[in-house]
Amino acid sequence: MGNELRGSNLARAMLERGDKQVWCAIDDESDEQAMIAHDGNDFTAYIVSFKNGSFYCTGGMPWLCAVPIKISEVMQNETIC
């Protein structure tokens, strides 16, 4: 694994370098929990800042954990697991 940034550490680094909105899976327990589907609901948000130990989304809500994610269009020939 080395020194590769992941999870909330990566989200903080992206904001520090000037990224304006970072699409993230969010949770208040852990990065691992953020990546788990919560009863069929997707807990994702655009994260716009990190201050006082919390990540803040475009709606102004604070979150303790924010894991950057990618969202891409599914094409007809792709299989979804």
PDB file of N, CA and C in Angstrom, residues 3 7 15 21 35 68 79:
ATOM      1  N   ASN A   3       2.553   4.787   0.652  1.00  0.00           N
ATOM      2  CA  ASN A   3       2.061   6.076   1.131  1.00  0.00           C
ATOM      3  C   ASN A   3       0.856   6.577   0.344  1.00  0.00           C
ATOM      4  N   GLY A   7      -9.464   7.056   1.103  1.00  0.00           N
ATOM      5  CA  GLY A   7     -10.572   7.415   1.974  1.00  0.00           C
ATOM      6  C   GLY A   7     -10.615   8.894   2.335  1.00  0.00           C
ATOM      7  N   LEU A  15      -9.294  18.512  -1.343  1.00  0.00           N
ATOM      8  CA  LEU A  15      -9.794  19.841  -0.994  1.00  0.00           C
ATOM      9  C   LEU A  15      -8.639  20.818  -0.781  1.00  0.00           C
ATOM     10  N   GLN A  21     -15.469  20.614  -5.563  1.00  0.00           N
ATOM     11  CA  GLN A  21     -16.494  19.670  -5.134  1.00  0.00           C
ATOM     12  C   GLN A  21     -15.963  18.272  -5.355  1.00  0.00           C
ATOM     13  N   MET A  35     -18.603   3.139   2.575  1.00  0.00           N
ATOM     14  CA  MET A  35     -18.609   2.387   1.326  1.00  0.00           C
ATOM     15  C   MET A  35     -19.627   1.247   1.301  1.00  0.00           C
ATOM     16  N   PRO A  68     -13.795   9.656  -1.459  1.00  0.00           N
ATOM     17  CA  PRO A  68     -14.006  10.028  -2.858  1.00  0.00           C
ATOM     18  C   PRO A  68     -14.395   8.821  -3.710  1.00  0.00           C
ATOM     19  N   THR A  79     -21.726  -5.519 -17.623  1.00  0.00           N
ATOM     20  CA  THR A  79     -22.419  -6.305 -16.618  1.00  0.00           C
ATOM     21  C   THR A  79     -22.306  -5.584 -15.282  1.00  0.00           C
TER      22      THR A  79
END
